[in-house]
Short mmCIF file of C-alpha atoms in Angstrom, two decimals:
data_model
loop_
_atom_site.label_atom_id
_atom_site.label_comp_id
_atom_site.label_asym_id
_atom_site.label_seq_id
_atom_site.Cartn_x
_atom_site.Cartn_y
_atom_site.Cartn_z
CA MET A 30 20.48 -19.16 -21.01
CA SER A 31 22.59 -16.65 -22.88
CA ARG A 32 21.59 -12.57 -22.67
CA TRP A 33 21.77 -10.29 -25.25
CA ARG A 34 22.76 -6.83 -24.82
CA ILE A 35 20.98 -4.51 -26.96
CA GLY A 36 22.94 -0.85 -27.39
CA GLY A 37 21.19 2.37 -27.35
CA PHE A 38 18.18 1.35 -24.94
CA GLY A 39 19.87 2.98 -21.94
CA LYS A 40 22.91 2.06 -19.97
CA GLY A 41 23.34 -1.55 -18.84
CA ALA A 42 19.90 -2.83 -20.00
CA ARG A 43 19.93 -6.69 -20.54
CA LEU A 44 17.47 -8.58 -22.40
CA ARG A 45 16.73 -12.32 -22.70
CA PRO A 46 16.77 -13.41 -26.22
CA ALA A 47 13.66 -11.32 -27.58
CA PHE A 48 12.53 -14.52 -30.08
CA LEU A 49 12.57 -16.71 -27.46
CA ARG A 50 9.72 -15.58 -25.34
CA PRO A 51 6.74 -17.89 -26.00
CA GLU A 52 4.15 -15.17 -26.07
CA LEU A 53 5.70 -14.02 -29.37
CA LEU A 54 5.53 -17.36 -31.20
CA PRO A 55 2.40 -16.02 -32.99
CA PHE A 56 4.41 -13.32 -34.22
CA LEU A 57 7.00 -15.50 -35.40
CA ILE A 58 4.48 -17.96 -37.31
CA ALA A 59 3.23 -14.82 -39.30
CA VAL A 60 6.67 -13.59 -40.10
CA ALA A 61 7.57 -16.70 -41.92
CA LEU A 62 4.34 -16.90 -43.49
CA ALA A 63 4.83 -13.33 -44.81
CA GLY A 64 7.94 -14.06 -46.30
CA HIS A 65 6.56 -17.33 -47.90
CA TRP A 66 3.35 -15.22 -49.29
CA PHE A 67 4.68 -11.82 -50.21
CA GLY A 68 8.40 -12.15 -50.42
CA ALA A 69 11.63 -10.40 -48.56
CA PRO A 70 10.23 -6.85 -48.04
CA ALA A 71 7.32 -8.03 -46.23
CA MET A 72 9.20 -10.40 -44.07
CA ILE A 73 11.53 -7.45 -43.34
CA LEU A 74 8.90 -4.97 -42.54
CA LEU A 75 6.86 -7.41 -40.32
CA SER A 76 10.21 -8.72 -38.57
CA LEU A 77 10.88 -5.13 -37.43
CA THR A 78 7.51 -4.77 -35.84
CA VAL A 79 7.82 -8.01 -33.91
CA MET A 80 11.26 -6.70 -32.78
CA SER A 81 9.82 -3.44 -31.74
CA VAL A 82 7.37 -5.15 -29.72
CA ALA A 83 9.29 -7.60 -28.27
CA TRP A 84 11.49 -4.19 -26.75
CA MET A 85 8.51 -2.31 -25.85
CA THR A 86 7.07 -5.39 -23.55
CA SER A 87 10.24 -7.03 -22.45
CA PRO A 88 10.36 -7.25 -18.72
CA ALA A 89 14.35 -5.57 -18.77
CA ARG A 90 13.01 -2.35 -20.01
CA ALA A 91 9.99 -2.24 -17.14
CA ALA A 92 13.03 -3.06 -14.99
CA SER A 93 15.12 -0.57 -16.37
CA GLY A 94 12.63 2.44 -15.36
CA GLN A 95 12.92 3.58 -18.97
CA GLY A 96 9.58 4.58 -19.50
CA ALA A 97 8.09 1.61 -17.45
CA ALA A 98 4.88 2.26 -15.48
CA PRO A 99 6.04 1.45 -12.02
CA GLY A 100 3.84 -1.31 -9.90
CA THR A 101 3.94 -3.57 -12.85
CA ARG A 102 4.09 -7.55 -12.19
CA PRO A 103 6.90 -8.67 -10.25
CA HIS A 104 10.45 -9.23 -12.31
CA ARG A 105 12.64 -9.92 -9.12
CA PRO A 106 15.46 -11.56 -11.62
CA GLU A 107 15.78 -8.04 -13.39
CA ALA A 108 16.56 -6.21 -10.40
CA GLU A 109 19.24 -9.01 -9.93
CA ALA A 110 20.82 -8.36 -12.98
CA VAL A 111 20.86 -4.52 -12.93
CA LEU A 112 22.49 -4.91 -9.66
CA ASP A 113 25.19 -7.23 -10.91
CA GLN A 114 25.68 -4.56 -13.68
CA PHE A 115 26.04 -1.56 -11.21
CA LEU A 116 28.54 -3.54 -8.99
CA GLN A 117 30.72 -4.56 -12.04
CA ASP A 118 30.72 -0.80 -13.38
CA GLY A 119 31.28 0.54 -9.72
CA GLY A 120 34.01 -2.11 -9.73
CA ARG A 121 35.85 -0.86 -12.47
CA SER A 122 35.53 2.96 -11.98
CA GLY A 123 35.91 2.99 -7.80
CA LEU A 124 32.32 4.13 -7.57
CA ARG A 125 29.59 2.42 -5.09
CA THR A 126 25.87 1.36 -4.92
CA ALA A 127 23.13 0.35 -3.08
CA CYS A 128 19.72 -1.14 -2.98
CA LEU A 129 16.67 0.11 -0.79
CA VAL A 130 13.58 -2.34 -0.37
CA VAL A 131 10.33 -0.23 0.19
CA GLY A 132 6.78 -1.51 0.90
CA PRO A 133 3.84 -0.32 2.60
CA ASP A 134 3.41 -1.10 6.12
CA ASP A 135 0.93 -3.82 6.99
CA ALA A 136 0.21 -4.99 3.00
CA ASN A 137 -1.88 -7.99 4.28
CA ALA A 138 -4.45 -5.62 6.08
CA LEU A 139 -4.42 -3.54 3.05
CA LEU A 140 -5.19 -6.19 0.66
CA LEU A 141 -8.13 -7.52 2.59
CA ARG A 142 -9.54 -4.26 2.90
CA LEU A 143 -9.15 -3.23 -0.25
CA GLY A 144 -9.62 -6.24 -2.31
CA HIS A 145 -7.28 -7.46 -5.28
CA ASP A 146 -7.95 -5.02 -7.85
CA ASP A 147 -7.75 -1.58 -5.63
CA PHE A 148 -4.96 -2.79 -3.85
CA GLU A 149 -3.01 -3.30 -7.04
CA ALA A 150 -4.27 0.20 -7.87
CA LEU A 151 -2.48 1.63 -4.92
CA ILE A 152 0.93 -0.09 -5.49
CA ARG A 153 1.01 0.93 -8.80
CA ARG A 154 0.36 4.62 -7.31
CA ILE A 155 3.04 4.24 -4.39
CA GLY A 156 5.17 3.00 -7.22
CA ALA A 157 4.90 6.16 -9.37
CA ARG A 158 5.39 8.31 -6.31
CA LEU A 159 8.76 6.66 -5.70
CA HIS A 160 10.07 6.64 -9.39
CA GLY A 161 9.30 10.18 -9.20
CA THR A 162 11.66 10.90 -6.53
CA LEU A 163 14.79 9.18 -8.32
CA ARG A 164 17.54 10.26 -10.54
CA ASP A 165 17.16 9.24 -14.22
CA ALA A 166 20.20 6.92 -14.07
CA ASP A 167 18.60 4.88 -11.07
CA ARG A 168 16.67 2.19 -11.54
CA MET A 169 13.12 0.93 -9.59
CA VAL A 170 11.80 -2.86 -10.03
CA ARG A 171 9.01 -4.31 -8.14
CA ILE A 172 9.83 -7.61 -6.81
CA ASP A 173 7.27 -9.02 -5.07
CA ARG A 174 3.28 -8.14 -4.24
CA ALA A 175 4.31 -5.11 -2.42
CA HIS A 176 7.64 -4.19 -2.32
CA PHE A 177 9.76 -2.08 -4.85
CA ALA A 178 13.70 -2.49 -5.35
CA ILE A 179 15.14 0.82 -5.90
CA LEU A 180 18.72 0.68 -7.52
CA LEU A 181 21.22 3.38 -7.47
CA SER A 182 23.25 3.90 -9.91
CA PRO A 183 27.21 3.91 -9.02
CA THR A 184 27.83 7.38 -7.07
CA PRO A 185 30.68 8.30 -4.72
CA HIS A 186 28.69 8.93 -2.04
CA PRO A 187 26.24 6.34 -1.23
CA ASP A 188 26.62 6.53 2.80
CA ILE A 189 24.52 5.90 5.60
CA GLU A 190 23.34 9.75 5.93
CA ASN A 191 22.69 10.07 2.14
CA MET A 192 20.87 6.98 2.69
CA ILE A 193 18.65 8.15 5.31
CA GLN A 194 18.01 11.56 3.87
CA LEU A 195 17.24 9.73 0.56
CA ALA A 196 14.52 7.34 2.75
CA VAL A 197 12.87 10.31 4.14
CA ARG A 198 12.23 11.91 0.91
CA LEU A 199 10.73 8.74 -0.35
CA GLN A 200 8.32 8.35 2.84
CA ALA A 201 7.57 11.94 2.24
CA SER A 202 6.59 11.14 -1.42
CA CYS A 203 3.90 8.87 -0.14
CA GLU A 204 2.74 11.14 2.77
CA VAL A 205 0.37 12.43 0.73
CA ALA A 206 -3.12 10.82 0.64
CA LEU A 207 -3.18 8.49 -2.34
CA PRO A 208 -6.50 8.34 -4.38
CA VAL A 209 -7.79 4.84 -4.45
CA ALA A 210 -11.09 3.39 -5.31
CA GLY A 211 -13.08 6.66 -4.84
CA GLN A 212 -11.14 7.14 -1.62
CA SER A 213 -8.07 8.80 -0.26
CA LEU A 214 -5.69 6.56 1.36
CA ALA A 215 -2.90 7.72 3.88
CA VAL A 216 -0.20 5.02 3.63
CA SER A 217 3.37 4.82 5.76
CA ILE A 218 6.12 3.02 4.37
CA HIS A 219 9.19 0.98 5.72
CA LEU A 220 12.28 0.90 4.00
CA GLY A 221 15.50 -1.59 4.21
CA ILE A 222 19.14 -0.41 2.94
CA CYS A 223 22.13 -1.98 1.71
CA LEU A 224 25.13 -0.57 1.01
CA SER A 225 27.39 -2.48 -1.43
CA GLU A 226 30.67 -2.41 0.62
CA ARG A 227 27.92 -3.92 3.48
CA ALA A 228 26.63 -6.73 0.99
CA PRO A 229 27.37 -10.60 2.30
CA ALA A 230 28.87 -10.90 -1.27
CA ARG A 231 29.54 -9.10 -4.30
CA ASN A 232 26.69 -9.93 -6.53
CA GLY A 233 23.13 -8.86 -7.04
CA THR A 234 21.10 -11.66 -5.30
CA ALA A 235 22.96 -11.35 -2.18
CA MET A 236 22.42 -7.38 -2.24
CA LEU A 237 18.93 -7.64 -2.94
CA MET A 238 18.36 -10.30 -0.24
CA ALA A 239 20.12 -8.06 2.42
CA ALA A 240 17.94 -5.15 2.03
CA GLU A 241 14.80 -7.23 2.13
CA ASP A 242 16.21 -8.31 5.76
CA ALA A 243 16.57 -5.00 6.67
CA ALA A 244 13.02 -4.07 5.03
CA LEU A 245 11.76 -7.16 7.12
CA GLU A 246 13.54 -5.91 10.31
CA ALA A 247 12.27 -2.12 9.58
CA GLU A 248 8.67 -3.49 9.09
CA ALA A 249 8.66 -5.50 12.55
CA HIS A 250 9.68 -1.84 14.44
CA GLY A 251 6.34 -0.70 13.07
CA PRO A 252 5.15 2.46 10.90
CA GLY A 253 7.62 4.25 8.80
CA ALA A 254 10.76 2.34 10.27
CA ILE A 255 14.05 2.52 8.09
CA ARG A 256 16.47 -0.16 8.91
CA MET A 257 20.33 -0.49 7.47
CA PHE A 258 21.53 -4.00 6.75
CA SER A 259 24.81 -5.00 8.66
CA ALA A 260 26.47 -8.09 8.64
CA THR A 261 26.68 -7.96 12.48
CA PRO A 262 23.12 -8.66 13.76
CA PRO A 263 21.56 -6.24 15.92
CA PRO A 264 21.92 -6.64 19.70
CA GLU A 265 17.98 -7.04 19.83
CA ALA A 266 18.11 -9.63 16.83
CA GLN A 267 21.06 -11.36 18.68
CA ARG A 268 19.25 -11.43 21.81
CA ARG A 269 15.81 -12.86 20.00
CA GLU A 270 18.26 -15.60 18.51
CA GLU A 271 19.74 -16.66 21.73
CA LEU A 272 16.07 -17.22 23.12
CA ALA A 273 14.66 -18.67 20.08
CA ALA A 274 17.33 -21.29 20.78
CA GLU A 275 16.45 -21.56 24.63
CA ILE A 276 12.60 -21.51 24.55
CA PRO A 277 12.47 -25.72 24.33
CA ALA A 278 14.62 -26.35 27.23
CA ALA A 279 12.82 -23.41 28.99
CA LEU A 280 9.30 -24.92 28.54
CA ASP A 281 10.43 -28.55 29.72
CA ALA A 282 12.27 -27.22 32.71
CA GLY A 283 8.96 -24.75 33.48
CA GLN A 284 10.54 -21.87 33.53
CA ILE A 285 7.64 -20.06 31.09
CA LEU A 286 4.70 -19.77 33.79
CA ALA A 287 1.12 -18.10 33.55
CA CYS A 288 0.66 -14.77 35.01
CA PHE A 289 -2.29 -13.02 35.75
CA GLN A 290 -3.59 -9.48 35.44
CA PRO A 291 -6.91 -8.66 37.01
CA GLN A 292 -9.91 -6.87 35.57
CA ILE A 293 -12.37 -5.24 37.59
CA SER A 294 -16.01 -4.17 36.86
CA MET A 295 -16.68 -0.12 36.82
CA ASP A 296 -19.94 -0.78 37.99
CA THR A 297 -19.25 -3.09 40.73
CA GLY A 298 -15.68 -2.82 41.65
CA VAL A 299 -15.42 -6.54 41.94
CA VAL A 300 -12.99 -8.51 40.05
CA SER A 301 -14.62 -9.42 36.51
CA GLY A 302 -12.12 -11.39 35.28
CA LEU A 303 -8.02 -12.31 34.71
CA GLU A 304 -6.37 -12.32 31.43
CA VAL A 305 -3.33 -15.11 31.56
CA MET A 306 0.04 -14.03 30.09
CA PRO A 307 3.40 -15.95 29.58
CA HIS A 308 6.05 -14.85 31.76
CA TRP A 309 9.97 -16.28 31.63
CA LYS A 310 12.14 -16.54 34.55
CA HIS A 311 15.15 -16.23 32.52
CA PRO A 312 18.58 -16.96 34.43
CA ARG A 313 20.12 -14.06 32.88
CA HIS A 314 17.60 -11.37 31.56
CA GLY A 315 15.19 -11.47 34.59
CA LEU A 316 11.33 -11.77 33.95
CA LEU A 317 10.45 -11.58 30.27
CA GLY A 318 6.99 -10.46 29.43
CA PRO A 319 4.64 -12.33 26.81
CA ALA A 320 5.87 -9.76 23.59
CA GLU A 321 9.37 -10.77 24.00
CA ILE A 322 8.82 -14.24 24.43
CA LEU A 323 6.24 -14.37 21.30
CA ALA A 324 8.76 -12.18 19.38
CA ALA A 325 11.66 -14.91 19.70
CA LEU A 326 9.29 -17.92 19.43
CA PRO A 327 10.25 -19.67 16.03
CA PRO A 328 7.23 -20.90 14.21
CA GLY A 329 5.91 -24.63 14.21
CA ASP A 330 4.99 -27.05 17.18
CA LEU A 331 6.74 -24.52 19.53
CA VAL A 332 3.98 -22.22 19.55
CA TRP A 333 1.26 -25.10 20.75
CA LYS A 334 3.52 -26.43 23.05
CA LEU A 335 3.42 -22.79 24.96
CA THR A 336 -0.14 -22.20 24.42
CA ASP A 337 -0.71 -25.50 25.48
CA GLY A 338 1.11 -25.39 28.76
CA ILE A 339 0.23 -21.83 29.48
CA LEU A 340 -3.46 -22.66 29.13
CA ARG A 341 -3.18 -25.66 31.16
CA GLN A 342 -1.67 -23.55 33.89
CA ALA A 343 -4.29 -21.09 33.75
CA LEU A 344 -7.08 -23.60 33.98
CA GLU A 345 -5.58 -25.43 36.96
CA SER A 346 -5.25 -21.90 38.43
CA LEU A 347 -9.30 -21.44 37.83
CA ARG A 348 -10.27 -24.62 39.21
CA THR A 349 -8.20 -23.67 42.60
CA TRP A 350 -9.98 -20.31 42.80
CA GLU A 351 -13.26 -21.72 42.51
CA ARG A 352 -12.76 -24.64 45.08
CA ASP A 353 -11.15 -22.07 47.18
CA GLY A 354 -14.18 -19.86 46.85
CA PHE A 355 -13.13 -16.91 45.00
CA CYS A 356 -15.19 -15.38 42.15
CA THR A 357 -12.73 -14.20 39.80
CA GLY A 358 -15.12 -14.10 36.62
CA LEU A 359 -13.64 -14.47 33.01
CA LEU A 360 -10.27 -16.35 32.09
CA SER A 361 -9.06 -14.31 29.34
CA VAL A 362 -6.82 -15.91 26.94
CA VAL A 363 -4.87 -14.32 23.78
CA PHE A 364 -4.08 -17.07 20.99
CA PRO A 365 -1.60 -16.52 18.41
CA PRO A 366 -2.71 -16.71 15.07
CA ALA A 367 -0.90 -20.07 14.42
CA VAL A 368 -3.24 -21.32 17.26
CA LEU A 369 -6.46 -19.81 15.73
CA THR A 370 -6.09 -21.54 12.46
CA HIS A 371 -5.67 -25.18 13.64
CA PRO A 372 -8.26 -27.16 12.47
CA LYS A 373 -8.72 -28.88 15.63
CA LEU A 374 -8.53 -25.64 18.02
CA THR A 375 -12.33 -26.25 19.49
CA ASP A 376 -11.61 -30.14 20.15
CA ARG A 377 -8.62 -29.45 22.39
CA LEU A 378 -10.25 -26.42 24.34
CA GLN A 379 -13.11 -28.62 25.30
CA TRP A 380 -10.66 -31.36 26.26
CA ALA A 381 -8.83 -29.27 28.34
CA LEU A 382 -11.94 -27.84 30.15
CA GLU A 383 -13.30 -31.25 30.77
CA GLY A 384 -10.16 -32.06 32.05
CA PHE A 385 -10.43 -29.57 34.74
CA ASP A 386 -14.09 -29.88 35.02
CA LEU A 387 -14.76 -26.48 33.68
CA GLU A 388 -17.59 -24.88 31.89
CA PRO A 389 -16.82 -23.24 28.69
CA ALA A 390 -18.29 -20.00 29.47
CA ARG A 391 -15.57 -19.37 32.02
CA LEU A 392 -13.05 -19.23 29.35
CA CYS A 393 -12.73 -15.56 27.01
CA LEU A 394 -10.71 -15.76 23.65
CA VAL A 395 -9.10 -12.50 22.81
CA LEU A 396 -9.09 -12.00 19.01
CA GLN A 397 -6.11 -9.53 18.27
CA GLY A 398 -5.90 -7.59 14.87
CA ASP A 399 -3.21 -9.34 13.24
CA ALA A 400 -5.63 -12.36 13.36
CA VAL A 401 -8.51 -10.46 11.85
CA SER A 402 -5.92 -9.65 8.80
CA HIS A 403 -4.64 -13.48 8.94
CA PRO A 404 -4.60 -14.77 5.22
CA ASP A 405 -6.25 -17.91 6.37
CA GLU A 406 -9.41 -15.65 7.83
CA GLY A 407 -11.61 -18.33 7.00
CA MET A 408 -10.36 -20.72 9.45
CA VAL A 409 -10.46 -18.29 12.36
CA LEU A 410 -13.73 -17.39 11.72
CA ARG A 411 -14.51 -20.97 11.51
CA ASN A 412 -12.92 -21.80 14.86
CA LEU A 413 -14.46 -18.65 16.71
CA THR A 414 -17.88 -19.46 15.39
CA ARG A 415 -17.41 -23.17 17.23
CA CYS A 416 -16.05 -21.83 20.36
CA ALA A 417 -18.62 -19.69 20.68
CA GLU A 418 -21.50 -22.31 19.94
CA ILE A 419 -19.84 -24.06 22.66
CA GLY A 420 -20.10 -21.42 25.30
CA CYS A 421 -17.06 -19.99 25.05
CA VAL A 422 -16.70 -15.67 25.44
CA ILE A 423 -15.50 -14.08 22.26
CA GLU A 424 -13.76 -10.37 22.97
CA LEU A 425 -12.48 -8.50 19.65
CA SER A 426 -9.15 -6.54 20.49
CA GLY A 427 -7.40 -3.85 18.48
CA LEU A 428 -10.26 -1.39 17.89
CA GLY A 429 -9.30 1.71 16.31
CA GLY A 430 -5.86 0.18 14.95
CA GLY A 431 -7.51 -1.13 11.41
CA PRO A 432 -10.65 -2.43 9.61
CA ILE A 433 -13.38 -3.81 12.06
CA PRO A 434 -14.44 -6.90 10.78
CA VAL A 435 -18.40 -6.57 11.07
CA GLU A 436 -18.86 -10.36 9.25
CA MET A 437 -16.73 -11.70 12.15
CA MET A 438 -18.20 -9.75 14.90
CA ARG A 439 -21.60 -11.30 13.91
CA ARG A 440 -20.93 -14.70 12.95
CA ALA A 441 -18.41 -15.29 16.00
CA ALA A 442 -20.77 -13.64 18.18
CA VAL A 443 -18.31 -11.29 19.56
CA ARG A 444 -19.52 -10.23 23.20
CA ARG A 445 -16.56 -7.91 24.38
CA LEU A 446 -14.68 -5.02 22.61
CA ARG A 447 -11.45 -4.30 24.08
CA LEU A 448 -9.99 -0.89 23.77
CA PRO A 449 -6.15 -0.53 23.24
CA ARG A 450 -3.66 1.53 24.82
CA SER A 451 -3.24 3.68 22.08
CA LEU A 452 -6.61 4.86 22.96
CA VAL A 453 -6.62 4.86 26.63
CA SER A 454 -3.24 6.72 27.09
CA ARG A 455 -3.67 10.39 28.51
CA ILE A 456 -7.67 10.20 27.53
CA ASP A 457 -7.89 12.04 30.89
CA ARG A 458 -6.47 15.06 28.97
CA GLU A 459 -7.27 14.65 25.07
CA THR A 460 -10.75 15.45 24.17
CA GLU A 461 -10.59 13.81 20.73
CA GLN A 462 -9.57 10.36 22.36
CA GLN A 463 -13.07 10.93 24.72
CA LYS A 464 -14.73 11.34 21.79
CA ILE A 465 -13.48 8.07 19.88
CA VAL A 466 -14.11 6.02 23.12
CA ALA A 467 -17.43 7.42 23.71
CA ALA A 468 -18.57 6.40 20.21
CA PHE A 469 -16.83 3.18 20.67
CA ALA A 470 -18.65 2.50 24.25
CA ALA A 471 -22.05 3.50 22.79
CA MET A 472 -21.71 1.12 19.79
CA ALA A 473 -20.75 -1.64 22.26
CA ASP A 474 -24.19 -0.81 24.00
CA GLY A 475 -26.07 -0.44 20.95
CA LEU A 476 -24.67 -4.09 20.10
CA ARG A 477 -25.25 -5.39 23.88
CA MET A 478 -21.81 -5.80 24.25
CA GLU A 479 -19.42 -5.00 27.20
CA THR A 480 -16.20 -3.03 26.77
CA LEU A 481 -12.80 -3.48 28.48
CA ALA A 482 -10.28 -0.57 28.30
CA GLU A 483 -6.60 -2.28 28.60
CA GLY A 484 -3.57 -0.37 29.72
CA VAL A 485 -4.76 2.04 32.21
CA ALA A 486 -2.22 3.50 33.96
CA SER A 487 -3.28 6.14 36.38
CA GLN A 488 -6.72 6.46 38.54
CA SER A 489 -7.60 9.59 36.36
CA GLU A 490 -7.70 7.86 33.35
CA SER A 491 -9.93 5.06 35.17
CA ALA A 492 -12.12 7.99 36.20
CA MET A 493 -12.76 9.32 32.58
CA LEU A 494 -12.98 5.81 31.53
CA ALA A 495 -15.79 4.93 33.83
CA GLN A 496 -17.59 8.42 32.92
CA LEU A 497 -17.20 7.52 29.20
CA GLY A 498 -19.44 4.11 29.82
CA CYS A 499 -16.52 1.96 29.59
CA ARG A 500 -17.72 -1.32 31.63
CA HIS A 501 -14.31 -3.15 32.38
CA LEU A 502 -10.93 -1.64 33.19
CA GLN A 503 -7.28 -3.71 33.19
CA GLY A 504 -3.68 -2.24 33.87
CA GLU A 505 -1.02 -0.81 35.82
CA ALA A 506 -3.44 1.12 37.84
CA ILE A 507 -5.72 -1.74 38.71
CA ALA A 508 -2.53 -4.50 39.02
CA ALA A 509 0.38 -5.47 37.47
CA PRO A 510 0.47 -9.09 36.26
CA MET A 511 1.31 -11.78 39.03
CA PRO A 512 2.14 -15.34 39.50
CA PHE A 513 -0.42 -17.44 40.65
CA ALA A 514 0.57 -17.68 44.38
CA GLU A 515 0.35 -13.89 44.42
CA THR A 516 -3.34 -13.46 43.10
CA ARG A 517 -5.16 -15.27 46.70
CA ASP A 518 -3.78 -11.95 48.45
CA TRP A 519 -4.29 -9.51 46.11
CA ILE A 520 -8.01 -10.65 45.70
CA GLU A 521 -8.31 -10.89 49.39
CA ARG A 522 -6.94 -7.12 49.87
CA HIS A 523 -9.09 -5.70 46.85
CA ASN A 524 -12.39 -7.55 48.35
CA ALA A 525 -11.21 -6.07 51.66
CA LYS A 526 -10.58 -2.60 50.48
CA LEU A 527 -13.86 -2.90 48.43
CA ASN A 528 -16.05 -3.90 51.34
CA ALA A 529 -14.62 -0.81 53.58
CA THR A 530 -15.96 1.73 50.78
CA PRO A 531 -19.10 3.61 52.04
CA ARG A 532 -21.67 2.42 49.82
CA ILE A 533 -24.13 5.60 48.85
CA PRO A 534 -27.80 4.01 49.25
CA THR A 535 -29.76 3.57 46.07
CA ARG A 536 -33.03 5.66 45.82
CA ARG A 537 -35.86 3.40 44.77
CA GLY A 538 -39.16 5.43 43.60
CA GLY A 539 -42.30 4.79 45.29
#
């Protein structure tokens, strides 16, 4: 379809033919009838009115940023068109441009927390803050539900240093709490940047996609991250790609093994559980932990294959401990969101438990924060409810990192709350963290739940957590994750040390 260029409404503005927009069809009919009934003057007057409406409501005008309200519905094609024009203008004048893709961190969690209408209000306020930071000649376009593309007009100096300075100013514009739905929200934003000379191709589509790739990389690195697009992937991205290609063969070769990290009870000191974690004996990179394995794991059947393989290794280990007379408590398993949303999760768990002649009450399913904010939250809740009904223990992880899903806690019969390392670190010195952990422990007691602190790194942290009422501990201060072959010796040493500890006799009232 041809495009018309309308002069006098901002440099480089581009429009679809105004009269081909379907929402203007009633106006066109009215123009024709006015000419038929009232003559040429009425027809001309109404035609001018229709042209004004067409311009005032055109998507291109919203894309141009001239008078547009930031945060309106997405107009990705308009962003690509503006970039095309900027690249052409820059090519003729020897200037360069840049594209920045900006969005709030953890948009899915914000959407679930606020609901659609308030989330839209938040995005519009973010758009207004960002728009106020730009020059008059720059453009800003909303390209999807939660991201804006900022398109810089051609300039002599869009280098990396200047882009970083601009990115910091954009982030600072959103640091002040945003009023939404009667509350003030502090939102962090991530940014991906593509300079015109680094774009994979000299057109708007390629440049916008490159900036989006950089934004995805930034979002994966945590809140407030900034990343520049480069045609050469960064070393960590190259490593992830290599590992992803090697995972299928590693699973078949048995290189990815189940390792176990003990959990102890602060009431008795005995082993109250073990968490199973995948570890990869990589021939070149050494021992890789669960975070790196899951980050490299491509979506699809391999997620199930890895989970199923690790679960079966863990259940076989649990059966062996029981047969040898070791009391190991719960077996904790963290399932990825793709597994928690599978419609046959409960059936598969039952088949696996029956195959090893184990009771469901020995299995603890750890629900992480990313599963709580998963788009298919209904299926996650359904599966957890069914797992609780057959006797599995449900544990909620990630407290303090987002909204607490009260309804999910109730319906899934959550029996244990896990405190993350972010709350545990330096708790022996940070009084504010002590208050938070004490509040969580009191809440758990009131709900008849137990608490587990993970990532405990020192004896002083252990002692403070015990004082604050945390019932179970896990971390390097207790033991590092270990393969099955080392668990027996560790449990024996721990029990011997426990038995050698003098006990203070309990005084009973008479």
